[in-house]
PDB file of C-alpha atoms in Angstrom:
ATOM      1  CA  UNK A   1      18.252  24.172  -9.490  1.00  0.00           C
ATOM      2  CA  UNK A   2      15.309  22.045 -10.410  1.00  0.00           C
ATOM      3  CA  UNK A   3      17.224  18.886 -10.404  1.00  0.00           C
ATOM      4  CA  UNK A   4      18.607  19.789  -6.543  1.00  0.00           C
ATOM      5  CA  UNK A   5      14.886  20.769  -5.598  1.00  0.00           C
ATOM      6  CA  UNK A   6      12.896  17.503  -7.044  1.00  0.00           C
ATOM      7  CA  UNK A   7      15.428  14.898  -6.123  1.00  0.00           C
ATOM      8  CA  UNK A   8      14.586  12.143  -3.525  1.00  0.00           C
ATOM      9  CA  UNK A   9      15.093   8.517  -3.514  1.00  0.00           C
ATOM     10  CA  UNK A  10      11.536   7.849  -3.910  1.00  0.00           C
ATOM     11  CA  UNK A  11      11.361   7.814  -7.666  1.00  0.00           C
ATOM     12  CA  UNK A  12       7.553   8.131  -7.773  1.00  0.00           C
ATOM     13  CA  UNK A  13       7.880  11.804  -4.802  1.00  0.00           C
ATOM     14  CA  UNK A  14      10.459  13.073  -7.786  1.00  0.00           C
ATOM     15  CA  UNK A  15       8.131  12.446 -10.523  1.00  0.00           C
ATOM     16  CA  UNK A  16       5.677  14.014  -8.509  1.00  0.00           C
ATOM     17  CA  UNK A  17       8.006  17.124  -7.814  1.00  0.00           C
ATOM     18  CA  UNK A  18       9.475  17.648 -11.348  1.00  0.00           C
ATOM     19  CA  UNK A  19       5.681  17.559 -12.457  1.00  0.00           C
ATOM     20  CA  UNK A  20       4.553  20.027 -10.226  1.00  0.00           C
ATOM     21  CA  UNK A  21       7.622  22.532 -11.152  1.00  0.00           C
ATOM     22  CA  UNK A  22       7.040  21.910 -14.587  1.00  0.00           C
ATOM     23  CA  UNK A  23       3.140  22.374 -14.603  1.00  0.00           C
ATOM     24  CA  UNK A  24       3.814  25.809 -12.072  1.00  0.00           C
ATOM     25  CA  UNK A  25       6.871  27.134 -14.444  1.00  0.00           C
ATOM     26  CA  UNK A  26       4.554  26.912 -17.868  1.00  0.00           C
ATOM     27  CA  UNK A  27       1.055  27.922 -16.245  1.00  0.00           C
ATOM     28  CA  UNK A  28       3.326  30.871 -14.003  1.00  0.00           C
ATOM     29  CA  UNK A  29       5.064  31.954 -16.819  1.00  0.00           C
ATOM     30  CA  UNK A  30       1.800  31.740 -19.267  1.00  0.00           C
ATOM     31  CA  UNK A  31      -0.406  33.921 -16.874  1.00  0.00           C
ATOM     32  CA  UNK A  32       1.979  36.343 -15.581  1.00  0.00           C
ATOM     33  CA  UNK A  33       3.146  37.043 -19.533  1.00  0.00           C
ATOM     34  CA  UNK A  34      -0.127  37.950 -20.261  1.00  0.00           C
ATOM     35  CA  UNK A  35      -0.752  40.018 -17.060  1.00  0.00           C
ATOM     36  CA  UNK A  36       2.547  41.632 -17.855  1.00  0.00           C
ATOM     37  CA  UNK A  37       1.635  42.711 -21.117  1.00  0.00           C
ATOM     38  CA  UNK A  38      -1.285  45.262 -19.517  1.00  0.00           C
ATOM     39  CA  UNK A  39       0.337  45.586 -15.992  1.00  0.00           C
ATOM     40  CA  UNK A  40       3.821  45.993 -14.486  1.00  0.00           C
ATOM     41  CA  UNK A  41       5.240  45.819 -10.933  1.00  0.00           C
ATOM     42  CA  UNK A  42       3.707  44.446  -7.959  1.00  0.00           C
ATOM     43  CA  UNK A  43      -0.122  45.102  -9.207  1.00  0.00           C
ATOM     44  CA  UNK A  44       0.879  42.636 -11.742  1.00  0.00           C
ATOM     45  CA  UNK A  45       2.165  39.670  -9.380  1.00  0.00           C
ATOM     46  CA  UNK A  46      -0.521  40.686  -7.566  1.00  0.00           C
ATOM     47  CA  UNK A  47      -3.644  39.957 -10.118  1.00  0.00           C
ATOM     48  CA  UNK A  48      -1.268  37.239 -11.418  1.00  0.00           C
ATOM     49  CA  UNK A  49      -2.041  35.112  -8.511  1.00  0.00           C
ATOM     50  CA  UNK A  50      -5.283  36.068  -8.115  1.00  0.00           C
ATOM     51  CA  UNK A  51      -5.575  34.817 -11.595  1.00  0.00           C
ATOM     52  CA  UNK A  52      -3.287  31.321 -10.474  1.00  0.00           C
ATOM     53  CA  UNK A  53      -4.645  30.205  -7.590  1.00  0.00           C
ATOM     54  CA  UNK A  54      -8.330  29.071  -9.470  1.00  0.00           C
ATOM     55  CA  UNK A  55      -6.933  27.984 -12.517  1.00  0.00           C
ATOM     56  CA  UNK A  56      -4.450  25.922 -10.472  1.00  0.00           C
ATOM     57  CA  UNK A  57      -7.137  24.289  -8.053  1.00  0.00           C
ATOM     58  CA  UNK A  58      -9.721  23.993 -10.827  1.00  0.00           C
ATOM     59  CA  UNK A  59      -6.923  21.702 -13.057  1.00  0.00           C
ATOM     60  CA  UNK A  60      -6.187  19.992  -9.726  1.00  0.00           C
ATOM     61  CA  UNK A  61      -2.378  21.165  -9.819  1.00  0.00           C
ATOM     62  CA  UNK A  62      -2.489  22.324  -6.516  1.00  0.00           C
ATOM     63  CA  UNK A  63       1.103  21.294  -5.240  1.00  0.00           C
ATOM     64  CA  UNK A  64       2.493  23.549  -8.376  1.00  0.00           C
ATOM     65  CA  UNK A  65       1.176  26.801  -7.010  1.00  0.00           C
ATOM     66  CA  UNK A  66       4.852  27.469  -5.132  1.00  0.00           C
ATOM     67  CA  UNK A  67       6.341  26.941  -8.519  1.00  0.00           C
ATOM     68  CA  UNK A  68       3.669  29.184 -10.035  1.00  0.00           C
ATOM     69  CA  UNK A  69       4.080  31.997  -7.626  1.00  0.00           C
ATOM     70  CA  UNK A  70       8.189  31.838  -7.327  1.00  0.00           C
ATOM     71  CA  UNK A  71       7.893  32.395 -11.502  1.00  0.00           C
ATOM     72  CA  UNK A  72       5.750  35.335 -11.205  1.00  0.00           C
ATOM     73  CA  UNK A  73       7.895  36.672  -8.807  1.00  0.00           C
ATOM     74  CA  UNK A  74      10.986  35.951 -11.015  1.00  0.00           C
ATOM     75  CA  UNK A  75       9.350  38.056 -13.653  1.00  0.00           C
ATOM     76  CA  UNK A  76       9.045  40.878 -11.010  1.00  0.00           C
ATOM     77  CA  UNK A  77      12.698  41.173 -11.294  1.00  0.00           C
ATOM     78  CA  UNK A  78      12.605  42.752 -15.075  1.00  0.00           C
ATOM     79  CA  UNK A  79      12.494  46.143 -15.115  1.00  0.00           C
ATOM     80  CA  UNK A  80       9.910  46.233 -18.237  1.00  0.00           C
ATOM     81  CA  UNK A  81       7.368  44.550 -19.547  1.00  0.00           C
ATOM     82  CA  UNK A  82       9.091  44.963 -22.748  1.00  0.00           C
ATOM     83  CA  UNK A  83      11.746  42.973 -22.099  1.00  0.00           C
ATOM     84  CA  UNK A  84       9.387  39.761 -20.616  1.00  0.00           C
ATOM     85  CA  UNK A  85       8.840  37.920 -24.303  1.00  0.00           C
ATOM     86  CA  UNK A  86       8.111  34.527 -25.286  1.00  0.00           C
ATOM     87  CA  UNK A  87      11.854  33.419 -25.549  1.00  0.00           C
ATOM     88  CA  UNK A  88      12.118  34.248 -21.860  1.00  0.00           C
ATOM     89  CA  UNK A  89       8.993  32.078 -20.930  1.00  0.00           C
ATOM     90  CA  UNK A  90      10.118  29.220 -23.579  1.00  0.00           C
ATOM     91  CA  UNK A  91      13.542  29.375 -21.776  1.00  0.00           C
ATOM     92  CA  UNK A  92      12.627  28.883 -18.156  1.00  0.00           C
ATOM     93  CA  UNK A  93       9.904  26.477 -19.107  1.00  0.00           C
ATOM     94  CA  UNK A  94      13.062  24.145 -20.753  1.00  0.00           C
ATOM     95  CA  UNK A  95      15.559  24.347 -18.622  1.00  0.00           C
ATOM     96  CA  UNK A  96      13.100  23.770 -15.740  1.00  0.00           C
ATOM     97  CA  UNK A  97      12.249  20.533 -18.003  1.00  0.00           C
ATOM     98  CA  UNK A  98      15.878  19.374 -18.380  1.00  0.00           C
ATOM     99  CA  UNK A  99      16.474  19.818 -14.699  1.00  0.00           C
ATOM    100  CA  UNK A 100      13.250  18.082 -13.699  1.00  0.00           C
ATOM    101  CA  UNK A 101      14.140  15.181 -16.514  1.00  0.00           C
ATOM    102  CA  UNK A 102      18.175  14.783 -15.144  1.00  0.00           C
ATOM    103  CA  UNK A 103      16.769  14.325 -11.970  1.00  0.00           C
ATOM    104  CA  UNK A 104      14.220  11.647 -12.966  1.00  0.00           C
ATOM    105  CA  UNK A 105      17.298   9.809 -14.193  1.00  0.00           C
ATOM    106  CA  UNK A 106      19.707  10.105 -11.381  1.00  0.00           C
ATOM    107  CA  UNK A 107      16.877   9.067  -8.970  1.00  0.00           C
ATOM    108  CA  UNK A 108      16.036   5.747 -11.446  1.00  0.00           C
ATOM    109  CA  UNK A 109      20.251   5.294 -11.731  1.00  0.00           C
ATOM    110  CA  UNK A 110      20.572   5.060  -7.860  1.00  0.00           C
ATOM    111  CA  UNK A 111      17.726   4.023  -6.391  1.00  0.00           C
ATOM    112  CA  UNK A 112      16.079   1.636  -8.826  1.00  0.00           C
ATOM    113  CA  UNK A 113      12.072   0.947  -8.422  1.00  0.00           C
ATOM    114  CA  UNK A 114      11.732  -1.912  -6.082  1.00  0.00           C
ATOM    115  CA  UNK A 115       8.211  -1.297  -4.556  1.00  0.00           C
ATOM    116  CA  UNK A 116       6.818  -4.628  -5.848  1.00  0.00           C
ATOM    117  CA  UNK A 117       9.337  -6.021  -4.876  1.00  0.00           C
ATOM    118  CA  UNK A 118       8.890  -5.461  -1.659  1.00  0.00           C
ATOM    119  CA  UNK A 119       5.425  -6.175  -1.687  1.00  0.00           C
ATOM    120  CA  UNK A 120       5.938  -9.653  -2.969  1.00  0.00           C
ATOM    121  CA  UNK A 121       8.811  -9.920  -0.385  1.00  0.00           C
ATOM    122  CA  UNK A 122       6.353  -8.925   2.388  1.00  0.00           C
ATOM    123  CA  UNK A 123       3.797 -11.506   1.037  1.00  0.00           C
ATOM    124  CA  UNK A 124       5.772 -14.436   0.965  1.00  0.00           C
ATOM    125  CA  UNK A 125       6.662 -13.845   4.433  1.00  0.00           C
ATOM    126  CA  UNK A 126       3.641 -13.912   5.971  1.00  0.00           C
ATOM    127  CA  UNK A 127       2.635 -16.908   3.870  1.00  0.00           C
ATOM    128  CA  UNK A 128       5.598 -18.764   4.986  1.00  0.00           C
ATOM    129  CA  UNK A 129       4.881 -18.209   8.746  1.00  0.00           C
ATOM    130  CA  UNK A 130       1.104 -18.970   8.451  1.00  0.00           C
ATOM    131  CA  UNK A 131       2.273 -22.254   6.522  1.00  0.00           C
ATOM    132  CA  UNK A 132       4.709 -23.414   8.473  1.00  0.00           C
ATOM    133  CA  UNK A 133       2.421 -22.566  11.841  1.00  0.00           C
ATOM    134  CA  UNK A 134       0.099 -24.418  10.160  1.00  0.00           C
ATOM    135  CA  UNK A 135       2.418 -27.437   9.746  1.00  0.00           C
ATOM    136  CA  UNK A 136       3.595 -26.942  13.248  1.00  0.00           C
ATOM    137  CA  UNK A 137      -0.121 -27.475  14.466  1.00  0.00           C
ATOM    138  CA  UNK A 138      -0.840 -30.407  12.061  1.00  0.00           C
ATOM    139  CA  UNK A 139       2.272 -32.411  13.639  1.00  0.00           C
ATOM    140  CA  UNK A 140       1.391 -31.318  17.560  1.00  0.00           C
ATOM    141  CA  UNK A 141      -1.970 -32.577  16.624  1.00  0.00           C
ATOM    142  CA  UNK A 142      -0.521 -36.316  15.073  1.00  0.00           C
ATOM    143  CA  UNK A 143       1.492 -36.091  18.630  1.00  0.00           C
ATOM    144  CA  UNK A 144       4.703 -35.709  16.517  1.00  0.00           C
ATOM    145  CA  UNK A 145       5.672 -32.826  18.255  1.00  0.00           C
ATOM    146  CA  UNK A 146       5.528 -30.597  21.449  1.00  0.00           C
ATOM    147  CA  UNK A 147       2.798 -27.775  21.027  1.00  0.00           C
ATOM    148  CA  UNK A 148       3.780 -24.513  18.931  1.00  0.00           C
ATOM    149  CA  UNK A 149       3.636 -21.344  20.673  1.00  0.00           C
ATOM    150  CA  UNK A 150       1.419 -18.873  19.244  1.00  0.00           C
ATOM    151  CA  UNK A 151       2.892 -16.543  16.352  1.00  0.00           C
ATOM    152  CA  UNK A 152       4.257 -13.463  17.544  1.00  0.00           C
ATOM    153  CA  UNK A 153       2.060 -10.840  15.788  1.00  0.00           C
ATOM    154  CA  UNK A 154       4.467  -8.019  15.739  1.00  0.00           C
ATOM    155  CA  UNK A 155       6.548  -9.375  12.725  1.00  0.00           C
ATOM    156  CA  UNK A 156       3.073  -9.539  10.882  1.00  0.00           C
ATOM    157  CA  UNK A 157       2.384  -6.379  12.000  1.00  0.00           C
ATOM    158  CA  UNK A 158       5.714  -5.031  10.667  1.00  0.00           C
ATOM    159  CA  UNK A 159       5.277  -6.429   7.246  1.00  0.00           C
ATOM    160  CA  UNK A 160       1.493  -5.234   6.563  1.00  0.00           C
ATOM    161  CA  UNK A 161       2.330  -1.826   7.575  1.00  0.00           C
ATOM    162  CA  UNK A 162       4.865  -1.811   5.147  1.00  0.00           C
ATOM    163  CA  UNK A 163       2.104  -3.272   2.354  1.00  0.00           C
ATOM    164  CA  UNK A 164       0.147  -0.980   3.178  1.00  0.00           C
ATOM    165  CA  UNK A 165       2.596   2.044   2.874  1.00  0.00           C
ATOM    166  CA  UNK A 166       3.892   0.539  -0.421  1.00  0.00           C
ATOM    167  CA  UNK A 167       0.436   0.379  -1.369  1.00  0.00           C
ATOM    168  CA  UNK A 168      -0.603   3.856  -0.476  1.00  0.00           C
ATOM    169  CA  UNK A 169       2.445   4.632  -2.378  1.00  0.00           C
ATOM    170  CA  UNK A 170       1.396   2.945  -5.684  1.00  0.00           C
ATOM    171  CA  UNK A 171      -2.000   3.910  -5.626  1.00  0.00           C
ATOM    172  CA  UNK A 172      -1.242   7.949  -5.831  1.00  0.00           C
ATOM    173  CA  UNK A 173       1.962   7.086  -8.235  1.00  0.00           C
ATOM    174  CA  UNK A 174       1.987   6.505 -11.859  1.00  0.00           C
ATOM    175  CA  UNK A 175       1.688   3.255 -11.802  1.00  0.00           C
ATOM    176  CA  UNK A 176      -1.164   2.482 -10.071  1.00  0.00           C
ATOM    177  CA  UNK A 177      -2.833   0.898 -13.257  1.00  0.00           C
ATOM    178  CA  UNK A 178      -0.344  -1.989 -12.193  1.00  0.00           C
ATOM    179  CA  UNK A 179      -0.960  -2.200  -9.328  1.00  0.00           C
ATOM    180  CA  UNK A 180      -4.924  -2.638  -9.777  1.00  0.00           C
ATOM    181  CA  UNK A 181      -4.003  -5.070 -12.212  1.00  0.00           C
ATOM    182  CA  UNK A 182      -2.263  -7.092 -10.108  1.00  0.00           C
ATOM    183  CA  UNK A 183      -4.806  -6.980  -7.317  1.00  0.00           C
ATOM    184  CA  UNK A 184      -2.164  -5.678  -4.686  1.00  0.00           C
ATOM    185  CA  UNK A 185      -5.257  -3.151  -2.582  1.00  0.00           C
ATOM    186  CA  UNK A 186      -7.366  -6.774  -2.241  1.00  0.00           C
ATOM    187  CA  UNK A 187      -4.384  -8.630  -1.179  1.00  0.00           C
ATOM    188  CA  UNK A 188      -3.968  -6.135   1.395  1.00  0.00           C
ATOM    189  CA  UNK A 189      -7.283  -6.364   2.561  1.00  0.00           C
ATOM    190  CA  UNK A 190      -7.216 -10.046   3.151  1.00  0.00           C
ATOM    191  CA  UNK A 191      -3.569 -10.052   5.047  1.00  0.00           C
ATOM    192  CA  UNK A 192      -5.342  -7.385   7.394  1.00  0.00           C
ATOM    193  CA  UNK A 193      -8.635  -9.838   7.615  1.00  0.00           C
ATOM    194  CA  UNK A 194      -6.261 -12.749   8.264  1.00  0.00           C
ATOM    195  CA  UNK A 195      -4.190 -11.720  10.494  1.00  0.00           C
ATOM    196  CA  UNK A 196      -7.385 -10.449  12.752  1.00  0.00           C
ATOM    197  CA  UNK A 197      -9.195 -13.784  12.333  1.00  0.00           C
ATOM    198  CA  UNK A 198      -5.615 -15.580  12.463  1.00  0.00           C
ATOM    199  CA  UNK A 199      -5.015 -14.045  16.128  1.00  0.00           C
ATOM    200  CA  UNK A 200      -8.098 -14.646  17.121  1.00  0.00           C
ATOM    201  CA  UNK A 201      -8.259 -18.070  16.472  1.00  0.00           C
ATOM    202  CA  UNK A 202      -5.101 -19.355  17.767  1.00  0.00           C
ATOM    203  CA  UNK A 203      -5.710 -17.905  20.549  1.00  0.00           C
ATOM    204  CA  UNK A 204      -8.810 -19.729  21.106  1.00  0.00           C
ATOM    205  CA  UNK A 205      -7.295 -22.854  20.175  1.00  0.00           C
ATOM    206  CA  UNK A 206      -4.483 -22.491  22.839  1.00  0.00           C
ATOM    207  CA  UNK A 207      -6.853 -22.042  25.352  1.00  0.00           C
ATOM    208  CA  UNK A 208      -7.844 -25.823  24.830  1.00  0.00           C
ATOM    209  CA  UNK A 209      -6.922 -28.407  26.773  1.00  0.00           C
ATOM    210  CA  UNK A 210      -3.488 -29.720  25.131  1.00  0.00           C
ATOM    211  CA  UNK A 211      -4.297 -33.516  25.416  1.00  0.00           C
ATOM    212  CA  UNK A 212      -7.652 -33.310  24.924  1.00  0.00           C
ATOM    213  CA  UNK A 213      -7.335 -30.718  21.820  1.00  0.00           C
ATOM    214  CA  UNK A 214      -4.834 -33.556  20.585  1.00  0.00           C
ATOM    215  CA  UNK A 215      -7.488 -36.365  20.261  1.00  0.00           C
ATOM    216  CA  UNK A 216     -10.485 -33.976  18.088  1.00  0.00           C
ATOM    217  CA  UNK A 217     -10.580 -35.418  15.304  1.00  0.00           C
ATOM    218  CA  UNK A 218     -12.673 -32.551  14.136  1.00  0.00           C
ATOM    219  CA  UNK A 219      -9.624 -29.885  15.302  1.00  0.00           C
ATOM    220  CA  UNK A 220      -7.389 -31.961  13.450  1.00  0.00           C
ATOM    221  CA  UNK A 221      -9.298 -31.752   9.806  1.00  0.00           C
ATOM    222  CA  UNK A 222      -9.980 -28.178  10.121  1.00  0.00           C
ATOM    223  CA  UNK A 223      -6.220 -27.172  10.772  1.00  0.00           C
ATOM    224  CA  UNK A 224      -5.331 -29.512   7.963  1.00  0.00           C
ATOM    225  CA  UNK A 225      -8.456 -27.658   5.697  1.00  0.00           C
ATOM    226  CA  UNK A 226      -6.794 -24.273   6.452  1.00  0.00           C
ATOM    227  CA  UNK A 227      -3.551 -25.840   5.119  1.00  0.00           C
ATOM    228  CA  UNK A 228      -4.816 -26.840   2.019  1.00  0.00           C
ATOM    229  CA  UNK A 229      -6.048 -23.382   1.673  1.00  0.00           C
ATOM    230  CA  UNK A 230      -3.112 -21.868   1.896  1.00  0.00           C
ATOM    231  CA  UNK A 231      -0.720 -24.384   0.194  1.00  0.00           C
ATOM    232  CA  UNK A 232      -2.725 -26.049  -2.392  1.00  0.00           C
ATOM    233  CA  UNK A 233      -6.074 -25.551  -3.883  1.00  0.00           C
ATOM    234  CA  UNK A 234      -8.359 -23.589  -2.046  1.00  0.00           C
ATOM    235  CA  UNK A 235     -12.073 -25.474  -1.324  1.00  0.00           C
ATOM    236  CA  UNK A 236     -15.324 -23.113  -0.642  1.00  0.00           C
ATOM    237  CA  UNK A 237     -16.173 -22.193   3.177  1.00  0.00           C
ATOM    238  CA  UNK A 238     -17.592 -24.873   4.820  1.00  0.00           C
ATOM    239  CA  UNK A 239     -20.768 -24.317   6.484  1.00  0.00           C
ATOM    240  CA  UNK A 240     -21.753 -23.742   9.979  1.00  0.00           C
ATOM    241  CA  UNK A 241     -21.692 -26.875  11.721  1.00  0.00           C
ATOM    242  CA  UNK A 242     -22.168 -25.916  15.170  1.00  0.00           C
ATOM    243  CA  UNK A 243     -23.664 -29.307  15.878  1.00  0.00           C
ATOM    244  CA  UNK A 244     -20.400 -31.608  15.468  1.00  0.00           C
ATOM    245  CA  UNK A 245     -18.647 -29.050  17.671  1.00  0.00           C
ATOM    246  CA  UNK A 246     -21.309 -29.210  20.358  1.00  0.00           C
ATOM    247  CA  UNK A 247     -20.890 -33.660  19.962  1.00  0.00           C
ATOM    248  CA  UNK A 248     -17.113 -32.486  20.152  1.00  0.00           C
ATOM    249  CA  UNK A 249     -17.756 -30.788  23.659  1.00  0.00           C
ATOM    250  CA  UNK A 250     -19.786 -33.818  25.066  1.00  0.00           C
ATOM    251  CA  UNK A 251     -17.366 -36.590  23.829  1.00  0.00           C
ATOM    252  CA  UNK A 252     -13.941 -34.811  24.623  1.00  0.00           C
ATOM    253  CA  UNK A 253     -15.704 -33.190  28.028  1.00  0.00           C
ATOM    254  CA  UNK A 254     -14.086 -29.721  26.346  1.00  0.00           C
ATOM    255  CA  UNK A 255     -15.333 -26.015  27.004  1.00  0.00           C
ATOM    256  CA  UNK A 256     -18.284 -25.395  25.177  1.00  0.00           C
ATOM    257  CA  UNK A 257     -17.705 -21.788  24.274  1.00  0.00           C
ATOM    258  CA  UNK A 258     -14.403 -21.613  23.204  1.00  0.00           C
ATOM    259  CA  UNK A 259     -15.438 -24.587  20.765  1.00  0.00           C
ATOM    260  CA  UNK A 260     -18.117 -22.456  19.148  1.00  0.00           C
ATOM    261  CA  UNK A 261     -16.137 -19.361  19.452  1.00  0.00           C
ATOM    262  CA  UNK A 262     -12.800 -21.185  17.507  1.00  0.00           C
ATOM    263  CA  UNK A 263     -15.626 -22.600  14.959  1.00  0.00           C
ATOM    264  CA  UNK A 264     -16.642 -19.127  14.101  1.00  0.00           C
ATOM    265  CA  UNK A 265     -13.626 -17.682  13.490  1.00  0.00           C
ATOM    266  CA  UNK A 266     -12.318 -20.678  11.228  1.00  0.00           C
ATOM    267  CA  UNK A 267     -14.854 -20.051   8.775  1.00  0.00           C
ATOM    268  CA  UNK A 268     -13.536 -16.512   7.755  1.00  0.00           C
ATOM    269  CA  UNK A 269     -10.178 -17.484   8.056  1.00  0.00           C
ATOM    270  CA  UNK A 270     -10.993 -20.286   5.882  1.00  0.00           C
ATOM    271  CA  UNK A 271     -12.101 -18.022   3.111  1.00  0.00           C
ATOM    272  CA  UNK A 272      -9.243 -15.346   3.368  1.00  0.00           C
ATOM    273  CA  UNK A 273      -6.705 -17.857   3.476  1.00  0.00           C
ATOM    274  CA  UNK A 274      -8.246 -19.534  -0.376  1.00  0.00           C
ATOM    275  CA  UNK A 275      -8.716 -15.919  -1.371  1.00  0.00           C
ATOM    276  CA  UNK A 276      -5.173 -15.062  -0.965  1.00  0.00           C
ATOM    277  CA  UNK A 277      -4.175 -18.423  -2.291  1.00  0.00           C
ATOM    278  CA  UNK A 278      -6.240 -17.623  -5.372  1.00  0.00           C
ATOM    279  CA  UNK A 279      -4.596 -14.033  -5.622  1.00  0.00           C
ATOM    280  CA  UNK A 280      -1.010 -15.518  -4.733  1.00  0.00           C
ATOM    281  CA  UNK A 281       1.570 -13.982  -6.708  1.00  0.00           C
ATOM    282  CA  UNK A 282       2.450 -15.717  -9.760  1.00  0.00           C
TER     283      UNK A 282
END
């Protein structure tokens, strides 16, 4: 019965389970022994889960109090307090134990850990379509080919919602040492970052004029900057040079605004893209 109950193909939701049911069948059985050795009958459930429902929430076991109270109920069922001894409580806390422990196995046997996996999965995907837009850019800017429509954000979307789930996941499971040790919440952060500053950005730099866009000079060395941040070694942020972009404006007779506006948001792209270089899996 406790393997049916704890089972799920999220290894880390049956680990969870089987340690609830184990941690409510030994602290149930404990307590309502006890109580059952003074009182009988329903007064006894009864000041047995009075006596549960602290000692549960002060050891932070809240999620075994349905285990707890099921046991205490269980013991309702013998007819004397005489008969409730130790070999009773040692027997339902081991065979709760075995269940809990067969289905631990079964869930590792057919459906195998594979949440960093999937994180490393999701992260080489979005690095691959930020690269290759990136490339895509650098050539439409050499006039080697036809501009690249923007990225469609809904694929990024799709993978950082699943990081983040994954994530979530890890961080309450028992590994979550690993996954502080490989850095997996600050990656997070920085896709989300990115793919806000990312957006932003392209969006400003569509809204350039295509032929003039093409002959910046200055456009041209900061896509090929965020490159190199991504694909190679990552540089410090340049500074704020809001003078060469305003030259920019007057020589290329381009929008003012959007220039400063695309400036701006390349400098914290800039960063996020050498930060998750720097934190790139290895």
């Amino acid at each position: 019965l406790a393997a049916i109950i704890v089972l799920d193909d999220n290894d880390d939701q049956t680990i969870s389970a089987a340690s609830a049911r184990i941690l409510g069948t030994v602290l149930g059985g404990l307590i309502t022994f006890l109580v059952h050795t003074i009182l009988s009958g329903w007064m006894g459930v009864l000041v047995s889960l009075v006596l549960m429902i602290p000692i549960l929430q002060a050891l932070g076991w809240q999620s075994a109090l349905g285990t707890a109270g099921i046991t205490c109920i269980m013991f309702l069922m013998i007819p004397s307090h005489v008969a409730l001894n130790w070999n009773y409580v040692f027997n339902r806390a081991l065979d709760t134990v075995v269940g809990c422990v067969v289905a631990i196995l079964v869930g590792l046997l057919f459906w195998p850990r594979d949440s960093y996996r999937e994180l490393n999965a999701a992260d080489q995907r979005l690095r691959c379509a930020l690269l290759s837009q990136l490339q895509h850019y650098n050539a439409w800017l050499q006039d080697q080919q036809q501009r690249p429509t923007p990225l469609n954000p809904a694929p990024l979307t799709t993978d950082l919602v699943r990081m983040e789930q994954l994530v979530g996941r890890e961080r309450s499971g028992p590994r979550h040492r690993l996954l502080r040790r490989r850095q997996w919440e600050q990656r997070l952060r920085l896709w989300q970052l990115t793919q806000f500053h990312w957006i932003s950005w392209e969006r400003l730099l569509q809204s350039l004029p295509e032929q003039k866009a093409q002959q910046a000079e200055l456009i041209r060395h900061t896509v090929e900057a965020l490159q190199q941040q991504l694909a190679a070694t990552p540089a410090p942020t340049p500074q704020r040079q809001s003078r060469s972009w305003q030259q920019l404006a007057e020589q290329q007779q381009l929008p003012l605004l959007p220039l400063l506006a695309l400036a701006e948001e390349l400098r914290p792209l800039h960063a996020c893209l050498g930060g998750l270089n720097r934190l790139a899996p290895q």
